[in-house]
């Protein structure tokens, strides 16, 4: 019954990387849109918007990602969407990323000197132009490094989707381990694959942080 | 068209550029402006001075509502600023401001700094905005810096760009908030000269500054503020040679030692 760990098992796990990447990409893209909305709401002059965004952030920062996955997974089931691990994982991770990126980017927006906004006001620029042309481009420069850092966390976070049955890298490892009973080899490979995905990003983040630090010194 | 303009001008003739009526401002419990009444005529140059924390910056920052007031009314070019956000938007288009820290947009070239607002706020075409920008950059004597970024310029050059940027909106009033305070001494003159040019051309100006030479030369009236109050208003000659208030005398004594 027990299979040896062979080339087919190896490729099964390696091919599952694409689902980890797909889930990460969807969550990151959705999280970027959601995060921008949350960040803008957090710095909005409209108080109810600020509090709503704050509540959203606190909720997702204060609960484990696994619980968020469970709640969306079982919640979708209650609302009649059936059992759909891919949809549930995509929604939960998008919400999760929206909250975290929203909070990261709020900090970056607030790091843009107040004088920039005042100069924009004084020139009569309206909210849209102020944000699009003045504040956000400067915040984006500050945001690159922490955003890449969060992306690393997000890629690793997708491994939790294995628990609701989405076959990504970790779940593929579990499946092969159940057949081969060779956990050290299997999860060793899984870990190496995560490392290959995340390490270059970590280096990139550190390099950009250094470059930004040099650019802002003076 | 010309008839309307003529009537407008006739009706406008007596209207002050800025009028403040019983203005009070608090920062939480700190009373920053106390019952300010002030009229600034069109074309008038006002210098506002006073010790730090006296409310002089707050005063001019109220004219384009960078600071909101809690009491009183402010009119700019006959439009009530304190009547709502629509008016604030309209007034900000017509009131230029120059800041102590320049506040140029660091991610844009000098030319882009100068063309952004005319294009986005006034709807001017890019070509026209650039032509106007180059005209004003020439007037502040740095036409050759148009394609550089602010960080590549000296402080004095940056402040002149800031003046050009404000002028590109064709403002009716210019506010200056300690425009030379962040500059190295050798760059103060080039900025003051630019401001003197502007004054000579008849611009309405409100200037917060410690440059008393500038005040003597350019100001129609000097306002001395202390602890949120306007303590004394006088023509510069009178203000410097014969100040009426004790607090003014103390202040002038202190800065003449500097």
Coordinates of C-alpha atoms in Angstrom, one line a residue:
Chain A
X1 CA 0.0 0.0 0.0
X2 CA 2.9 2.4 0.8
X3 CA 4.4 3.9 -2.3
X4 CA 8.1 4.9 -2.5
X5 CA 8.8 8.6 -3.0
X6 CA 9.6 8.7 -6.7
X7 CA 9.8 11.2 -9.5
X8 CA 6.0 11.3 -9.9
X9 CA 5.5 12.2 -6.3
X10 CA 8.2 14.8 -6.7
X11 CA 6.5 16.4 -9.7
X12 CA 3.1 16.2 -8.0
X13 CA 4.4 18.5 -5.3
X14 CA 6.4 20.8 -7.5
X15 CA 3.3 21.3 -9.8
X16 CA 1.2 22.3 -6.8
X17 CA 3.4 25.4 -6.5
X18 CA 1.3 26.9 -9.3
X19 CA -1.8 26.8 -7.0
X20 CA 0.1 28.4 -4.2
X21 CA 1.2 31.1 -6.6
X22 CA -2.3 31.5 -8.1
X23 CA -3.9 31.8 -4.6
X24 CA -1.2 34.3 -3.6
X25 CA -1.7 36.3 -6.8
X26 CA -5.4 36.5 -6.4
X27 CA -5.2 37.4 -2.7
X28 CA -2.5 40.0 -3.4
X29 CA -4.4 41.6 -6.3
X30 CA -7.7 41.6 -4.4
X31 CA -5.9 42.7 -1.2
X32 CA -4.2 45.6 -3.1
X33 CA -7.6 46.9 -4.3
X34 CA -9.2 46.3 -0.9
X35 CA -6.1 47.6 1.0
X36 CA -6.2 50.9 -1.0
X37 CA -9.8 51.4 -0.1
X38 CA -9.2 50.6 3.5
X39 CA -6.1 52.8 3.7
X40 CA -8.0 55.7 2.1
X41 CA -11.0 55.2 4.4
X42 CA -8.6 55.1 7.4
X43 CA -7.3 58.6 6.5
X44 CA -10.6 60.0 5.3
X45 CA -12.0 63.2 6.8
X46 CA -15.4 61.3 7.2
X47 CA -15.4 59.9 10.7
X48 CA -17.8 56.9 10.1
X49 CA -15.6 55.7 7.2
X50 CA -12.5 55.9 9.5
X51 CA -14.1 53.9 12.2
X52 CA -15.5 51.3 9.8
X53 CA -12.0 50.8 8.3
X54 CA -10.5 50.6 11.8
X55 CA -13.0 48.0 12.9
X56 CA -12.3 45.9 9.8
X57 CA -8.5 46.1 10.4
X58 CA -8.9 45.2 14.1
X59 CA -11.1 42.3 13.3
X60 CA -8.7 40.7 10.9
X61 CA -5.6 41.6 12.8
X62 CA -7.1 40.2 16.0
X63 CA -8.2 36.8 14.8
X64 CA -6.1 33.9 13.4
X65 CA -6.0 33.5 9.6
X66 CA -7.2 30.0 10.1
X67 CA -10.4 31.1 11.8
X68 CA -11.0 33.6 9.0
X69 CA -10.6 30.8 6.5
X70 CA -13.0 28.6 8.5
X71 CA -15.6 31.3 8.8
X72 CA -15.6 32.1 5.1
X73 CA -15.5 28.4 4.1
X74 CA -18.4 27.4 6.3
X75 CA -20.1 30.8 5.9
X76 CA -20.2 30.3 2.1
X77 CA -21.7 26.9 2.7
X78 CA -24.5 28.4 4.9
X79 CA -25.3 30.9 2.2
X80 CA -25.7 28.1 -0.3
X81 CA -22.5 28.4 -2.3
X82 CA -21.6 24.8 -1.4
X83 CA -18.2 23.5 -0.5
X84 CA -15.7 25.5 -2.6
X85 CA -12.3 25.6 -1.1
X86 CA -10.8 27.7 -3.9
X87 CA -13.4 30.4 -3.6
X88 CA -13.3 30.4 0.2
X89 CA -9.5 30.6 0.3
X90 CA -9.5 33.4 -2.3
X91 CA -12.1 35.4 -0.4
X92 CA -10.6 34.9 3.1
X93 CA -7.1 35.7 2.0
X94 CA -8.2 38.7 0.0
X95 CA -10.0 40.1 3.1
X96 CA -7.0 39.3 5.2
X97 CA -4.6 41.0 2.8
X98 CA -6.9 44.0 2.5
X99 CA -6.8 44.6 6.3
X100 CA -3.1 44.2 6.6
X101 CA -2.2 46.2 3.4
X102 CA -4.7 48.8 4.4
X103 CA -2.9 49.3 7.7
X104 CA 0.6 49.2 6.2
X105 CA -0.5 51.8 3.5
X106 CA -2.2 54.0 6.0
X107 CA 1.1 54.4 7.7
X108 CA 2.8 55.2 4.4
X109 CA 0.2 57.8 3.5
X110 CA 0.6 59.4 6.9
X111 CA 4.4 59.4 6.4
X112 CA 4.0 61.8 3.5
X113 CA 4.8 65.2 5.1
X114 CA 1.7 67.3 5.9
X115 CA 3.1 70.2 4.0
X116 CA 2.5 68.3 0.8
X117 CA -1.2 68.1 1.5
X118 CA -1.2 71.8 2.6
X119 CA 0.5 72.8 -0.6
X120 CA -2.0 70.9 -2.6
X121 CA -4.9 72.5 -0.7
X122 CA -3.4 75.9 -1.2
X123 CA -3.3 75.3 -5.0
X124 CA -7.0 74.4 -4.9
X125 CA -6.4 70.7 -5.9
X126 CA -9.4 68.6 -5.1
X127 CA -9.4 65.3 -3.2
X128 CA -8.9 63.1 -6.3
X129 CA -6.0 65.1 -7.7
X130 CA -4.5 65.5 -4.3
X131 CA -4.4 61.8 -3.7
X132 CA -3.6 60.7 -7.2
X133 CA -0.9 63.2 -8.1
X134 CA 0.6 64.2 -4.7
X135 CA 0.1 61.9 -1.8
X136 CA -0.2 58.4 -3.2
X137 CA 2.9 58.6 -5.5
X138 CA 5.0 59.6 -2.5
X139 CA 3.4 57.1 -0.2
X140 CA 4.0 54.3 -2.8
X141 CA 7.7 54.9 -2.7
X142 CA 7.7 54.3 1.1
X143 CA 5.3 51.4 0.7
X144 CA 7.3 49.2 -1.7
X145 CA 9.5 47.5 0.9
X146 CA 6.9 46.7 3.6
X147 CA 4.5 45.6 0.9
X148 CA 6.9 43.0 -0.5
X149 CA 7.5 41.9 3.1
X150 CA 3.8 41.3 3.5
X151 CA 3.7 39.4 0.3
X152 CA 6.1 36.9 1.8
X153 CA 3.8 36.5 4.8
X154 CA 0.9 36.1 2.4
X155 CA 2.5 33.3 0.4
X156 CA 3.3 31.4 3.5
X157 CA -0.2 32.1 4.8
X158 CA -1.7 30.3 1.8
X159 CA -0.5 27.1 3.3
X160 CA -3.4 27.3 5.8
X161 CA -5.8 26.9 2.8
X162 CA -4.7 23.2 2.8
X163 CA -6.8 22.7 6.0
X164 CA -10.1 23.6 4.2
X165 CA -9.0 21.2 1.4
X166 CA -7.6 23.5 -1.2
X167 CA -4.8 21.6 -3.0
X168 CA -1.9 23.9 -3.0
X169 CA 1.7 23.2 -2.1
X170 CA 1.2 22.1 1.5
X171 CA -1.9 20.0 0.8
X172 CA -0.1 18.3 -2.1
X173 CA 2.6 17.5 0.4
X174 CA 0.1 16.0 2.8
X175 CA -1.5 13.9 0.1
X176 CA 1.9 12.5 -1.0
X177 CA 2.9 11.9 2.6
X178 CA -0.3 9.9 3.2
X179 CA 0.7 7.7 0.4
X180 CA 4.5 7.4 1.0
X181 CA 4.8 7.8 4.8
X182 CA 8.1 9.7 4.1
X183 CA 7.3 12.9 5.9
X184 CA 10.9 14.2 6.2
X185 CA 11.5 14.0 2.5
X186 CA 8.0 15.3 1.6
X187 CA 7.8 18.3 3.9
X188 CA 11.5 19.0 3.4
X189 CA 10.7 19.4 -0.3
X190 CA 7.7 21.5 0.5
X191 CA 9.7 23.8 2.8
X192 CA 12.4 24.2 0.1
X193 CA 9.8 25.2 -2.5
X194 CA 8.4 27.8 -0.1
X195 CA 11.9 29.0 0.5
X196 CA 12.6 29.3 -3.2
X197 CA 9.4 31.4 -3.6
X198 CA 10.0 33.7 -0.6
X199 CA 13.7 34.1 -0.3
X200 CA 14.2 36.3 -3.4
X201 CA 11.3 38.4 -2.3
X202 CA 12.9 38.9 1.1
X203 CA 16.1 40.0 -0.5
X204 CA 14.3 42.3 -2.8
X205 CA 12.4 43.8 0.1
X206 CA 15.6 44.4 2.1
X207 CA 17.4 45.9 -0.9
X208 CA 14.5 48.3 -1.6
X209 CA 14.5 49.2 2.1
X210 CA 18.2 50.1 1.9
X211 CA 17.8 52.0 -1.3
X212 CA 14.9 54.0 0.3
X213 CA 16.9 54.7 3.4
X214 CA 19.8 56.0 1.3
X215 CA 17.4 58.1 -0.8
X216 CA 15.7 59.7 2.2
X217 CA 18.9 60.4 4.2
X218 CA 20.5 63.8 3.3
Chain B
X1 CA -18.9 91.6 -21.6
X2 CA -17.0 94.8 -21.2
X3 CA -20.0 96.4 -19.7
X4 CA -20.4 93.7 -17.1
X5 CA -16.7 93.9 -16.3
X6 CA -16.9 97.7 -15.9
X7 CA -19.9 97.4 -13.5
X8 CA -18.2 94.6 -11.6
X9 CA -15.2 96.7 -11.2
X10 CA -17.2 99.6 -10.0
X11 CA -19.1 97.5 -7.5
X12 CA -15.8 95.8 -6.5
X13 CA -13.9 99.0 -6.1
X14 CA -14.6 99.4 -2.4
X15 CA -14.5 95.7 -1.6
X16 CA -11.5 94.6 0.5
X17 CA -9.4 91.7 -0.6
X18 CA -9.7 90.1 2.8
X19 CA -12.1 91.0 5.7
X20 CA -12.1 89.2 9.0
X21 CA -14.9 89.9 11.5
X22 CA -14.5 88.8 15.1
X23 CA -12.4 85.7 14.3
X24 CA -11.6 83.3 17.1
X25 CA -9.5 80.2 16.9
X26 CA -8.7 77.5 19.4
X27 CA -6.4 74.6 19.2
X28 CA -8.3 72.4 21.8
X29 CA -7.9 74.7 24.8
X30 CA -5.2 77.0 23.5
X31 CA -6.7 80.3 22.3
X32 CA -4.7 80.9 19.1
X33 CA -6.6 83.9 17.7
X34 CA -8.6 86.3 19.8
X35 CA -11.4 88.4 18.3
X36 CA -9.5 89.4 15.2
X37 CA -10.9 92.2 13.0
X38 CA -8.9 93.0 10.0
X39 CA -9.4 94.4 6.5
X40 CA -6.8 94.2 3.7
X41 CA -7.4 96.4 0.7
X42 CA -6.8 95.3 -2.8
X43 CA -3.2 95.7 -3.8
X44 CA -2.2 96.3 -0.2
X45 CA 0.9 94.7 1.3
X46 CA 0.6 93.7 4.9
X47 CA 3.5 92.4 7.0
X48 CA 2.6 90.4 10.0
X49 CA 5.2 90.1 12.8
X50 CA 5.4 89.0 16.4
X51 CA 7.0 86.5 18.7
X52 CA 6.8 82.8 18.0
X53 CA 3.4 81.4 19.1
X54 CA 1.8 84.8 18.7
X55 CA -0.7 83.5 16.1
X56 CA 0.8 85.3 13.0
X57 CA 1.1 82.2 10.9
X58 CA -2.3 81.0 12.1
X59 CA -3.8 84.4 11.0
X60 CA -2.7 84.1 7.4
X61 CA -3.4 80.3 7.2
X62 CA -7.0 81.2 8.0
X63 CA -7.3 83.2 4.8
X64 CA -7.3 80.0 2.7
X65 CA -8.6 77.8 5.5
X66 CA -5.5 75.7 6.1
X67 CA -6.8 76.5 9.6
X68 CA -10.5 76.5 10.4
X69 CA -11.8 79.1 12.7
X70 CA -14.4 78.4 15.4
X71 CA -15.9 81.9 15.6
X72 CA -16.4 84.9 13.3
X73 CA -16.5 85.4 9.6
X74 CA -13.9 85.7 6.9
X75 CA -14.5 87.1 3.4
X76 CA -12.0 86.8 0.6
X77 CA -12.7 88.9 -2.5
X78 CA -16.2 89.3 -1.2
X79 CA -16.9 85.6 -0.9
X80 CA -17.5 84.2 2.5
X81 CA -14.9 81.6 3.3
X82 CA -16.6 80.5 6.5
X83 CA -19.9 79.8 4.7
X84 CA -19.0 76.3 3.4
X85 CA -16.7 73.9 1.5
X86 CA -17.7 75.1 -2.0
X87 CA -16.6 78.6 -1.2
X88 CA -13.3 77.3 0.3
X89 CA -12.6 75.5 -2.9
X90 CA -13.3 78.6 -5.0
X91 CA -11.2 80.9 -2.7
X92 CA -8.2 78.5 -2.6
X93 CA -8.0 78.8 -6.4
X94 CA -7.5 82.6 -6.1
X95 CA -5.2 82.7 -3.1
X96 CA -1.6 81.7 -3.6
X97 CA 0.5 80.6 -0.7
X98 CA 4.3 80.2 -0.1
X99 CA 5.5 78.1 2.8
X100 CA 8.5 78.3 5.1
X101 CA 9.5 74.7 4.0
X102 CA 8.8 75.4 0.3
X103 CA 6.5 72.3 0.1
X104 CA 7.4 71.6 -3.5
X105 CA 6.3 68.2 -4.8
X106 CA 9.6 66.3 -4.7
X107 CA 8.5 63.6 -7.3
X108 CA 7.8 66.2 -10.0
X109 CA 10.0 68.4 -12.0
X110 CA 9.9 72.2 -11.5
X111 CA 7.8 72.5 -14.6
X112 CA 5.4 69.8 -13.5
X113 CA 5.1 71.5 -10.1
X114 CA 4.0 74.7 -11.8
X115 CA 1.6 73.2 -14.4
X116 CA -0.3 70.6 -12.2
X117 CA -2.8 72.9 -10.6
X118 CA -3.5 75.1 -13.6
X119 CA -4.2 72.0 -15.6
X120 CA -6.2 70.1 -13.0
X121 CA -8.0 72.9 -11.3
X122 CA -8.4 75.5 -14.0
X123 CA -8.6 73.1 -16.9
X124 CA -5.8 74.8 -18.9
X125 CA -4.2 72.8 -21.7
X126 CA -0.7 71.4 -21.1
X127 CA 0.9 73.6 -23.7
X128 CA -0.7 76.7 -22.3
X129 CA 0.2 75.7 -18.7
X130 CA 3.8 75.1 -19.7
X131 CA 4.0 78.5 -21.4
X132 CA 2.7 80.2 -18.4
X133 CA 5.0 78.3 -16.1
X134 CA 8.0 79.2 -18.2
X135 CA 7.0 82.8 -18.1
X136 CA 6.8 82.9 -14.3
X137 CA 10.0 80.8 -13.9
X138 CA 11.7 83.5 -16.0
X139 CA 10.2 86.2 -13.8
X140 CA 11.7 84.6 -10.7
X141 CA 14.9 84.3 -12.7
X142 CA 15.3 80.5 -12.9
X143 CA 14.0 79.6 -16.4
X144 CA 16.9 77.1 -16.9
X145 CA 15.8 74.9 -14.0
X146 CA 12.5 73.9 -15.4
X147 CA 13.3 70.3 -16.0
X148 CA 15.2 69.7 -12.7
X149 CA 13.7 68.1 -9.6
X150 CA 13.4 70.2 -6.4
X151 CA 16.1 68.3 -4.6
X152 CA 18.6 69.4 -7.2
X153 CA 18.0 73.1 -6.4
X154 CA 19.3 75.3 -3.6
X155 CA 16.8 76.5 -1.0
X156 CA 16.5 79.9 -2.5
X157 CA 15.8 78.5 -5.9
X158 CA 13.2 76.1 -4.4
X159 CA 11.5 79.0 -2.7
X160 CA 11.4 80.9 -6.0
X161 CA 9.9 77.9 -7.7
X162 CA 7.3 77.8 -5.0
X163 CA 6.5 81.5 -5.7
X164 CA 6.3 80.8 -9.5
X165 CA 4.1 77.7 -8.8
X166 CA 1.6 79.9 -6.8
X167 CA 1.7 82.6 -9.5
X168 CA 0.8 80.1 -12.2
X169 CA -2.7 80.0 -10.8
X170 CA -3.0 83.7 -11.4
X171 CA -4.0 84.4 -7.8
X172 CA -5.6 87.7 -6.6
X173 CA -3.9 87.4 -3.2
X174 CA -0.5 85.9 -2.1
X175 CA 0.2 84.7 1.4
X176 CA 3.7 84.2 2.5
X177 CA 4.4 82.2 5.7
X178 CA 7.9 83.0 6.9
X179 CA 9.2 82.5 3.3
X180 CA 12.9 83.1 4.2
X181 CA 13.1 81.5 7.6
X182 CA 14.4 78.2 6.4
X183 CA 17.0 79.7 4.0
X184 CA 20.7 80.1 4.4
X185 CA 21.5 83.8 4.9
X186 CA 23.0 84.2 1.4
X187 CA 19.8 83.1 -0.2
X188 CA 17.4 85.4 1.6
X189 CA 18.0 88.3 -0.7
X190 CA 17.1 86.5 -3.9
X191 CA 13.7 85.5 -2.5
X192 CA 13.0 88.9 -1.0
X193 CA 13.9 90.5 -4.3
X194 CA 11.4 88.3 -6.0
X195 CA 8.8 89.3 -3.5
X196 CA 9.6 93.0 -3.9
X197 CA 9.1 92.6 -7.7
X198 CA 5.7 91.1 -7.0
X199 CA 4.8 93.9 -4.7
X200 CA 5.8 96.5 -7.2
X201 CA 3.5 94.9 -9.7
X202 CA 0.5 95.5 -7.4
X203 CA -0.1 92.1 -5.9
X204 CA -2.1 91.9 -2.7
X205 CA 0.2 90.4 -0.2
X206 CA 0.1 89.2 3.4
X207 CA 3.6 88.3 4.6
X208 CA 4.6 86.8 7.9
X209 CA 8.3 87.6 8.3
X210 CA 11.0 88.8 10.6
X211 CA 12.7 90.6 7.7
X212 CA 12.1 94.1 9.0
X213 CA 14.1 95.6 6.0
X214 CA 11.5 94.1 3.7
X215 CA 8.7 95.5 5.9
X216 CA 10.1 99.0 5.7
X217 CA 10.5 98.8 2.0
X218 CA 7.4 97.1 0.9
X219 CA 4.7 97.1 3.5
X220 CA 1.7 99.5 3.5
X221 CA 0.9 98.4 7.0
X222 CA 2.7 96.4 9.6
X223 CA 0.7 94.2 12.0
X224 CA 2.2 93.3 15.4
X225 CA 0.6 90.2 17.1
X226 CA 1.2 88.8 20.5
X227 CA -0.7 86.0 22.3
X228 CA -3.3 85.7 19.6
X229 CA -4.2 89.4 19.5
X230 CA -3.5 92.1 17.0
X231 CA -1.6 94.5 19.4
X232 CA -0.7 97.3 16.9
X233 CA -1.3 98.2 13.3
X234 CA 0.7 101.0 11.7
X235 CA 2.5 102.2 8.6
X236 CA 6.1 101.0 8.7
X237 CA 7.6 104.4 9.3
X238 CA 5.4 104.9 12.3
X239 CA 5.6 101.3 13.4
X240 CA 9.4 101.2 13.6
X241 CA 10.2 104.8 14.8
X242 CA 7.3 105.4 17.1
X243 CA 5.5 102.2 18.3
X244 CA 2.6 103.0 20.5
X245 CA 2.3 99.8 22.6
X246 CA 4.7 98.6 25.2
X247 CA 4.7 95.0 23.9
X248 CA 5.6 96.3 20.4
X249 CA 8.5 98.2 21.8
X250 CA 9.8 95.2 23.8
X251 CA 9.5 93.0 20.6
X252 CA 11.3 95.5 18.4
X253 CA 14.0 95.9 21.1
X254 CA 14.5 92.1 21.1
X255 CA 14.8 91.7 17.4
X256 CA 17.1 94.6 16.9
X257 CA 19.7 92.9 19.1
X258 CA 19.6 89.8 16.8

